[in-house]
Coordinates of C-alpha atoms in Angstrom, one line a residue:
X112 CA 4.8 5.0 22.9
X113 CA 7.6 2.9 23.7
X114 CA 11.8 4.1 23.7
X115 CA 14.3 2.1 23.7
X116 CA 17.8 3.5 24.1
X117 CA 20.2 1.4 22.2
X118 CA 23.3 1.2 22.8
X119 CA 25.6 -0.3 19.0
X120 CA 28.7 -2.3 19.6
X121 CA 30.2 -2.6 16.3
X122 CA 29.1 0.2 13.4
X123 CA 30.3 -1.8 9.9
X124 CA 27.9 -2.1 7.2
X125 CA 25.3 -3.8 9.7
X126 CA 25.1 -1.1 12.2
X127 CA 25.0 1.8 9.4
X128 CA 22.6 0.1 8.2
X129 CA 20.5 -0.3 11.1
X130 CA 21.7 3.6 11.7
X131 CA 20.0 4.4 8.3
X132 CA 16.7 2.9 8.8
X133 CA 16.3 4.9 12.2
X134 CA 17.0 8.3 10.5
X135 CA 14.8 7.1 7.2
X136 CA 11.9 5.4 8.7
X137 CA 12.5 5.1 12.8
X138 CA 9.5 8.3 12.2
X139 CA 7.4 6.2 10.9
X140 CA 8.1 3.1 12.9
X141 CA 6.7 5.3 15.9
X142 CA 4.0 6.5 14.3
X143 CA 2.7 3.1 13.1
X144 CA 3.7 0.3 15.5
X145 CA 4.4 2.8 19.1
X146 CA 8.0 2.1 19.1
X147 CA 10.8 5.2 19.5
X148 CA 14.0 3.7 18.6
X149 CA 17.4 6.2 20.1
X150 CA 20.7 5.1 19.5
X151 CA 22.5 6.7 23.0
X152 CA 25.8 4.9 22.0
X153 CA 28.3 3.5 19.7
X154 CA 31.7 1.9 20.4
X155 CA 33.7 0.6 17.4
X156 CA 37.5 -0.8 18.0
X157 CA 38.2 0.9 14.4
X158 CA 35.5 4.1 14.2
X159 CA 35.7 5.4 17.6
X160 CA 33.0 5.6 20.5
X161 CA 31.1 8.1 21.8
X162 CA 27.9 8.6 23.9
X163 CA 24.9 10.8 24.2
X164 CA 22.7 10.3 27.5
X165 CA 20.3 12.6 24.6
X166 CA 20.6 10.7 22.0
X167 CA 23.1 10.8 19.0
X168 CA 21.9 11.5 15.1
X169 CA 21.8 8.3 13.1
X170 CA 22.6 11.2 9.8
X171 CA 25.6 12.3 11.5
X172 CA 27.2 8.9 12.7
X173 CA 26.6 8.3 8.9
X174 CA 28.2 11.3 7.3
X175 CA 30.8 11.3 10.0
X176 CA 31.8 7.2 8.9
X177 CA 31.4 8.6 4.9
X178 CA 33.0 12.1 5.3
X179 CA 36.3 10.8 7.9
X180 CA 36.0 6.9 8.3
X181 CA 35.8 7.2 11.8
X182 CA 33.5 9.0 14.8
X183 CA 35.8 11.1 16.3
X184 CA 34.9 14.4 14.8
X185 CA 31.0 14.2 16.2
X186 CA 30.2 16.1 19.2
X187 CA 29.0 13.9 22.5
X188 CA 29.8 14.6 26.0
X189 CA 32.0 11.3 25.8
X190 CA 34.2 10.0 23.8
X191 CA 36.7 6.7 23.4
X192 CA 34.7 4.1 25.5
X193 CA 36.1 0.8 25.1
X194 CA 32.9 -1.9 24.6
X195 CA 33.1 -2.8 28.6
X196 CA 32.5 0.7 29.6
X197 CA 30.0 1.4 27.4
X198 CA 27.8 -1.5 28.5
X199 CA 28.1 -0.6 31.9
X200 CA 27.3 3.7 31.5
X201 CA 25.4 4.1 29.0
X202 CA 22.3 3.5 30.5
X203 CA 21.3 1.5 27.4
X204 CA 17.6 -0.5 27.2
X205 CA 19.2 -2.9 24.6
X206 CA 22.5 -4.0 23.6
X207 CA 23.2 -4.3 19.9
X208 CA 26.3 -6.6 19.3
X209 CA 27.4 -6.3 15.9
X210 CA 31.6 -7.4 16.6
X211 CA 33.2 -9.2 14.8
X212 CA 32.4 -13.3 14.2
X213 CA 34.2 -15.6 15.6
X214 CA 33.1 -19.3 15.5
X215 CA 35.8 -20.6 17.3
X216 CA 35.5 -18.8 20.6
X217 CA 32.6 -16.6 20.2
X218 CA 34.6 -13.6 21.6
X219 CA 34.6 -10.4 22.3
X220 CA 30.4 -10.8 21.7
X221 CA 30.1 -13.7 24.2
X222 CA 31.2 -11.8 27.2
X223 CA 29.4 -8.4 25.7
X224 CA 26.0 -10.2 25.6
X225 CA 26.4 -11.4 29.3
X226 CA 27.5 -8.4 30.9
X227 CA 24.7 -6.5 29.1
X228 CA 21.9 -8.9 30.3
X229 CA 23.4 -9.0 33.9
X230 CA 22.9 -5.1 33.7
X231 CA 19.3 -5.9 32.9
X232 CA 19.9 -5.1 28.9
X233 CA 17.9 -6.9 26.3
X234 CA 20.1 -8.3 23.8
X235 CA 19.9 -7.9 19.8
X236 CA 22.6 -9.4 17.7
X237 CA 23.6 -10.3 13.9
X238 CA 26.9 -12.4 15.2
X239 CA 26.3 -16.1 14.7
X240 CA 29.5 -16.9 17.1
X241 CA 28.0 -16.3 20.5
X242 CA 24.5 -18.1 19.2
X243 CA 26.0 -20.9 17.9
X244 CA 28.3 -21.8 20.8
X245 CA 26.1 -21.0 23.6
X246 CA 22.5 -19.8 23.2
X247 CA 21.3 -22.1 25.5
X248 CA 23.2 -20.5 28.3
X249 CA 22.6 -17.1 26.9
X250 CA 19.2 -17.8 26.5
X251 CA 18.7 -19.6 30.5
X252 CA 21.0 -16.1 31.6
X253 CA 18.3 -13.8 30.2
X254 CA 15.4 -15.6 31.4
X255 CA 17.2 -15.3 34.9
X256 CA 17.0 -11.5 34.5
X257 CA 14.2 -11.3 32.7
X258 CA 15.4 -9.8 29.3
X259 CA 15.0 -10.9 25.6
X260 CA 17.4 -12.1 23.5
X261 CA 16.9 -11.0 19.5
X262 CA 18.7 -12.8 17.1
X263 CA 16.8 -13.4 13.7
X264 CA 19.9 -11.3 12.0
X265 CA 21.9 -14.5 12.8
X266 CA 20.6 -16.7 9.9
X267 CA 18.9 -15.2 7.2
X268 CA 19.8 -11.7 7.8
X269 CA 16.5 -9.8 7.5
X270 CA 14.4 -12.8 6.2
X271 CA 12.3 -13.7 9.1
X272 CA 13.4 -17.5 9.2
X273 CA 14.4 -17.9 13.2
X274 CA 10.7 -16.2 13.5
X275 CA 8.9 -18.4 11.2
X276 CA 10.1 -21.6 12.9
X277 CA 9.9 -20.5 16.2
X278 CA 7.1 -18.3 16.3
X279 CA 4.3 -19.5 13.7
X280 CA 5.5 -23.0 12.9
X281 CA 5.9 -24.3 16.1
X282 CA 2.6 -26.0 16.8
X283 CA 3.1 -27.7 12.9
X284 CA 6.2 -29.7 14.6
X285 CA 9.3 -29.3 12.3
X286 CA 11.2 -31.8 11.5
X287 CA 13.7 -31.1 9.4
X288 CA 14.8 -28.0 8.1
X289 CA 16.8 -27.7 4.4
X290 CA 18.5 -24.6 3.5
X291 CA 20.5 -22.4 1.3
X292 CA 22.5 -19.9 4.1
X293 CA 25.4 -19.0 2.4
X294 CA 25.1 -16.2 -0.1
X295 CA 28.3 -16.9 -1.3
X296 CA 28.7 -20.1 -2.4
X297 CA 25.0 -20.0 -3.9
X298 CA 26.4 -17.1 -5.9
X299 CA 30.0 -19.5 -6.9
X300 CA 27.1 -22.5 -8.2
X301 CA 25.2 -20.0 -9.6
X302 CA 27.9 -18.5 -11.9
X303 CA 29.6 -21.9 -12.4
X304 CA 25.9 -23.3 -13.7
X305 CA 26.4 -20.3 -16.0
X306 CA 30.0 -21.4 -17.7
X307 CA 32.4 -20.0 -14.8
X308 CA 34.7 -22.1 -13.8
X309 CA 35.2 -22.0 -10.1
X310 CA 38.0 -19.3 -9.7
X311 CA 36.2 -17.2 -11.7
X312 CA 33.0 -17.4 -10.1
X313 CA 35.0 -16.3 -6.1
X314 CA 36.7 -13.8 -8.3
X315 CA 33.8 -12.3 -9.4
X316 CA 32.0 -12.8 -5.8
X317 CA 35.0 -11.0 -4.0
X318 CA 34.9 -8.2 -6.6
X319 CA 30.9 -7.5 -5.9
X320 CA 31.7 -8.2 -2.1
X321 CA 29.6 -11.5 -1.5
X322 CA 32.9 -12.8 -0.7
X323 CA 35.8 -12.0 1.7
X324 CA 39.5 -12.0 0.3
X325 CA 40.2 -15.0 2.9
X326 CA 36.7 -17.0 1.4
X327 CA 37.1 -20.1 3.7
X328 CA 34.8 -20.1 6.1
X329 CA 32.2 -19.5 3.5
X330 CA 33.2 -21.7 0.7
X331 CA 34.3 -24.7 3.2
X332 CA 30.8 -24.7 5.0
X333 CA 32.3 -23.2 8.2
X334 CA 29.6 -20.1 8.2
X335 CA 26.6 -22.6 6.9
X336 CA 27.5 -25.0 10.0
X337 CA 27.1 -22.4 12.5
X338 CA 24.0 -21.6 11.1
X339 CA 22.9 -25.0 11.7
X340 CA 24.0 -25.1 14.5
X341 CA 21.5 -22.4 15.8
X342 CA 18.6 -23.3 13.9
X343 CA 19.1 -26.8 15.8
X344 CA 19.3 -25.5 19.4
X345 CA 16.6 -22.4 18.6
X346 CA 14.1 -24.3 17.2
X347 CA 14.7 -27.8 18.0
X348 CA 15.8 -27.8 21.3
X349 CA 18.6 -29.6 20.4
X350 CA 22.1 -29.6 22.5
X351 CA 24.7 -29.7 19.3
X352 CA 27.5 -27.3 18.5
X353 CA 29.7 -26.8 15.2
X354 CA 31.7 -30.2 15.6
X355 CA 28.3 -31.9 15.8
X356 CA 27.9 -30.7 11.9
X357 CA 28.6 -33.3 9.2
X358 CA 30.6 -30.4 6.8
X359 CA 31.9 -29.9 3.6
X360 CA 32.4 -27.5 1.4
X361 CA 32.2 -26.6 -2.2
X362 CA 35.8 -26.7 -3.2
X363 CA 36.0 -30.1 -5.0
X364 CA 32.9 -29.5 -7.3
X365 CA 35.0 -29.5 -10.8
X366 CA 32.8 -27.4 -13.5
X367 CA 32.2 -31.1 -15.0
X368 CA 30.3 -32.1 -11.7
X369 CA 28.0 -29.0 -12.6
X370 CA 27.8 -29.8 -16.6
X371 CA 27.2 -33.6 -15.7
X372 CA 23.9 -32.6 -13.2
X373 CA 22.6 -29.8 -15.9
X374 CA 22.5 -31.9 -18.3
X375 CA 20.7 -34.5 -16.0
X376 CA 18.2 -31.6 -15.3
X377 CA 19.7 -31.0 -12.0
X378 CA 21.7 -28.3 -10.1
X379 CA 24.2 -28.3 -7.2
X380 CA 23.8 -26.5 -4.1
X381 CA 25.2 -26.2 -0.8
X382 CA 22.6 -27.6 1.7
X383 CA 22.8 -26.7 5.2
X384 CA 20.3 -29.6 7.0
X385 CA 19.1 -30.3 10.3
X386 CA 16.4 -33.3 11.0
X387 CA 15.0 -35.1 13.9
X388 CA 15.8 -38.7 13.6
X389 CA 14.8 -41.8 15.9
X390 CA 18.9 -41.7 17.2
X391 CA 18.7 -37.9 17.8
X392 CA 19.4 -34.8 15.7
X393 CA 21.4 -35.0 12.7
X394 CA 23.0 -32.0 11.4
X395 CA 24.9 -31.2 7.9
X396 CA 26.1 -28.9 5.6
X397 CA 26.8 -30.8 1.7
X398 CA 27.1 -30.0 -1.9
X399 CA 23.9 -31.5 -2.7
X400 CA 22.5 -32.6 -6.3
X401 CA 19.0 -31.2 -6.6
X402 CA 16.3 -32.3 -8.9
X403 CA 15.4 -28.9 -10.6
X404 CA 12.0 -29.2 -9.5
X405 CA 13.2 -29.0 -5.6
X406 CA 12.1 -25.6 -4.3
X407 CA 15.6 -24.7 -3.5
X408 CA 16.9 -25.9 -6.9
X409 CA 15.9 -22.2 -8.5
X410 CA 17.5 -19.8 -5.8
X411 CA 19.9 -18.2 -7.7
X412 CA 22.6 -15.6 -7.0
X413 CA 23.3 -14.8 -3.5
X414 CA 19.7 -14.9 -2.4
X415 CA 18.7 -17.3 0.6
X416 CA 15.9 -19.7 1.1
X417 CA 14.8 -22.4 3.5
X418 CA 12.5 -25.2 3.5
X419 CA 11.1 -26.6 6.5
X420 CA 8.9 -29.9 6.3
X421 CA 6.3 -29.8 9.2
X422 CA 3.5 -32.7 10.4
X423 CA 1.0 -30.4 9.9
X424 CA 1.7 -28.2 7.0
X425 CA 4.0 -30.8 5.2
X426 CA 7.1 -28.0 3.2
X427 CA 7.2 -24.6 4.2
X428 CA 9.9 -22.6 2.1
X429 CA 11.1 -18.6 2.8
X430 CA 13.2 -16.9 0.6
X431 CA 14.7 -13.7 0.5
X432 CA 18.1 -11.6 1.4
X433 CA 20.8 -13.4 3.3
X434 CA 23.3 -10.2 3.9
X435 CA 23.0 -7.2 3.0
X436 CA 23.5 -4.0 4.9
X437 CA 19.6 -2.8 4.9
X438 CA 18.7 -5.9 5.2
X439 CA 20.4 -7.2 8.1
X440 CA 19.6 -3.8 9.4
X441 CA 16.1 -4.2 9.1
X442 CA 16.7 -8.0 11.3
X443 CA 18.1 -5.4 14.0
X444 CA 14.1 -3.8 14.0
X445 CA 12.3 -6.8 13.5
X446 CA 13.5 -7.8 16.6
X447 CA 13.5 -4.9 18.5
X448 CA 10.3 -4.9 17.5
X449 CA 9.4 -8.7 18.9
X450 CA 11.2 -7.7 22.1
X451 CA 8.1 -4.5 22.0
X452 CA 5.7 -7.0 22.0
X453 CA 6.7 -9.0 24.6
X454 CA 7.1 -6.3 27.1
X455 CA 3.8 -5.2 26.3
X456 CA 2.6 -8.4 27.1
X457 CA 3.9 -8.9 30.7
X458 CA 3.1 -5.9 31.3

């Protein structure tokens, strides 16, 4: 048996999600696969922080964010660690970084994730900013201190597509990968193949929460490029970053651009794309007219997919849950669980 003392920067919807599987299954999860997960420390700018050198209650963290909103009424010998601090003390196996996103600078989880593998820390993370602007640093940094870096919750939330490509498809030789990564503008063509028009459709996705009140960087492609960005440089070795991305969003598809391809037995979708060409990598994110027969024509609603075409295998397509609180959760213990494996093999 193998335990792993986490330590969660950020607890939103991803880390109480993560928090819930622990206190629902993380029983189990020992039992079955050897692996004893113990959350020692949270530090949220918004909840609070605390830390437990014993371990803190996944059930409590919970009812203390439902009952309050916040941590500070949970009893731990120390309380109102700032992210920095918490790194450094807590005595933490891995680093979960669950901050916010940001694709422009990839701070505060940039200088999180180094300061937590320069402690020796293996890294897990859900945020696509520090992955899409400098994995391959990151990535050379851990190897340096010989730590694992987890980052499958980056993409396709819990939907193993990092894993797929680099894991089981590698000796198959991708090259290209086609995808649907954005919940929320698959959900906006969904609706608005229904009848919606498009204000209707991000009215309705903000009410059920696929979209934000501010819906840019989704429905302008920002979020699907940064995506691209990292399946690029994860699984193709490729060098490219967000400006390298040929983008556009969905804004200027009229509900008569949507009539137009049903009737020609056809359906819009957003199409994040990265392929190896004879100039180098090329790298979009495009309203794109499907045939309905393409395999990502029929993913519908928020739901994800991805298609990637292969030498050996020719098209390989996932689909599944692209957010989700559980399910980006559960991307949090798929790779804690890869990082499991890989210890066990060097040692």
């Amino acid at each position: 048996m193998n335990t792993y003392r986490l330590a969660l920067i950020g607890f939103g919807n991803v880390g109480q999600g993560f928090a819930q599987i622990v206190h629902e299954q993380g029983d189990t999860i020992a039992q079955q696969l050897g692996v004893q997960m113990t959350i020692v420390a949270v530090s949220d700018l918004l909840k609070g922080s605390l830390y437990n050198p014993d371990g803190l209650s996944p059930a409590a963290l919970l009812n203390a964010v439902k009952e309050s909103g916040d941590l500070s009424g949970l009893a731990a010998p120390h309380h109102g660690w700032d992210a920095q601090r918490t790194i450094e003390e807590s005595h933490a196996d891995v680093l979960v970084e669950l901050s916010y996103t940001d694709l422009q600078t990839g701070e505060p989880a940039i200088s999180h994730i180094r300061q937590a593998i320069e402690k020796g820390q293996h890294i897990i993370t859900t945020n696509k900013g520090p992955i899409a602007l400098c994995y391959p640093e990151l990535a050379a940094l851990a190897r340096k201190h010989n730590v694992e870096i987890g980052i499958e919750g980056t993409v396709m939330s819990g939907t193993p597509a990092v894993r797929l490509g680099q894991e089981l498809l590698t000796a198959a030789n991708v090259t290209r990968i086609q995808g649907i990564v954005n919940g929320t503008t698959n959900y906006i063509l969904s609706q608005m193949d229904n009848g919606d028009t498009y204000s209707a459709a991000l009215a309705e996705a903000q009410d059920r929460g696929y979209a934000e009140a501010d819906p840019t960087g989704d429905v302008e492609g920002f979020d699907a490029a940064g995506k691209v960005v990292i399946l690029a440089n994860v699984l193709m070795h490729a060098s490219i970053t967000i400006h390298d991305v040929d983008r556009q969003g969905i804004t200027r598809l009229t509900s008569q651009d949507i009539k137009t391809a049903r009737n020609e037995g056809k359906r819009w979708k957003l199409i994040a794309s990265v392929e190896k060409t004879t100039s180098g990598i090329q790298a979009s994110v495009q309203p794109t007219c499907l045939p309905v027969e393409h395999p990502l024509s029929s993913v519908s609603g928020p739901t994800n997919a991805v298609t990637f075409t292969t030498d050996l295998l020719g098209d390989v397509t996932l689909i599944g849950p692209g957010a989700g609180r559980l399910a980006t959760g559960y991307a949090i213990v798929s790779d804690l669980l890869a990082i499991d494996r890989n210890v066990k093999a060097h040692s």
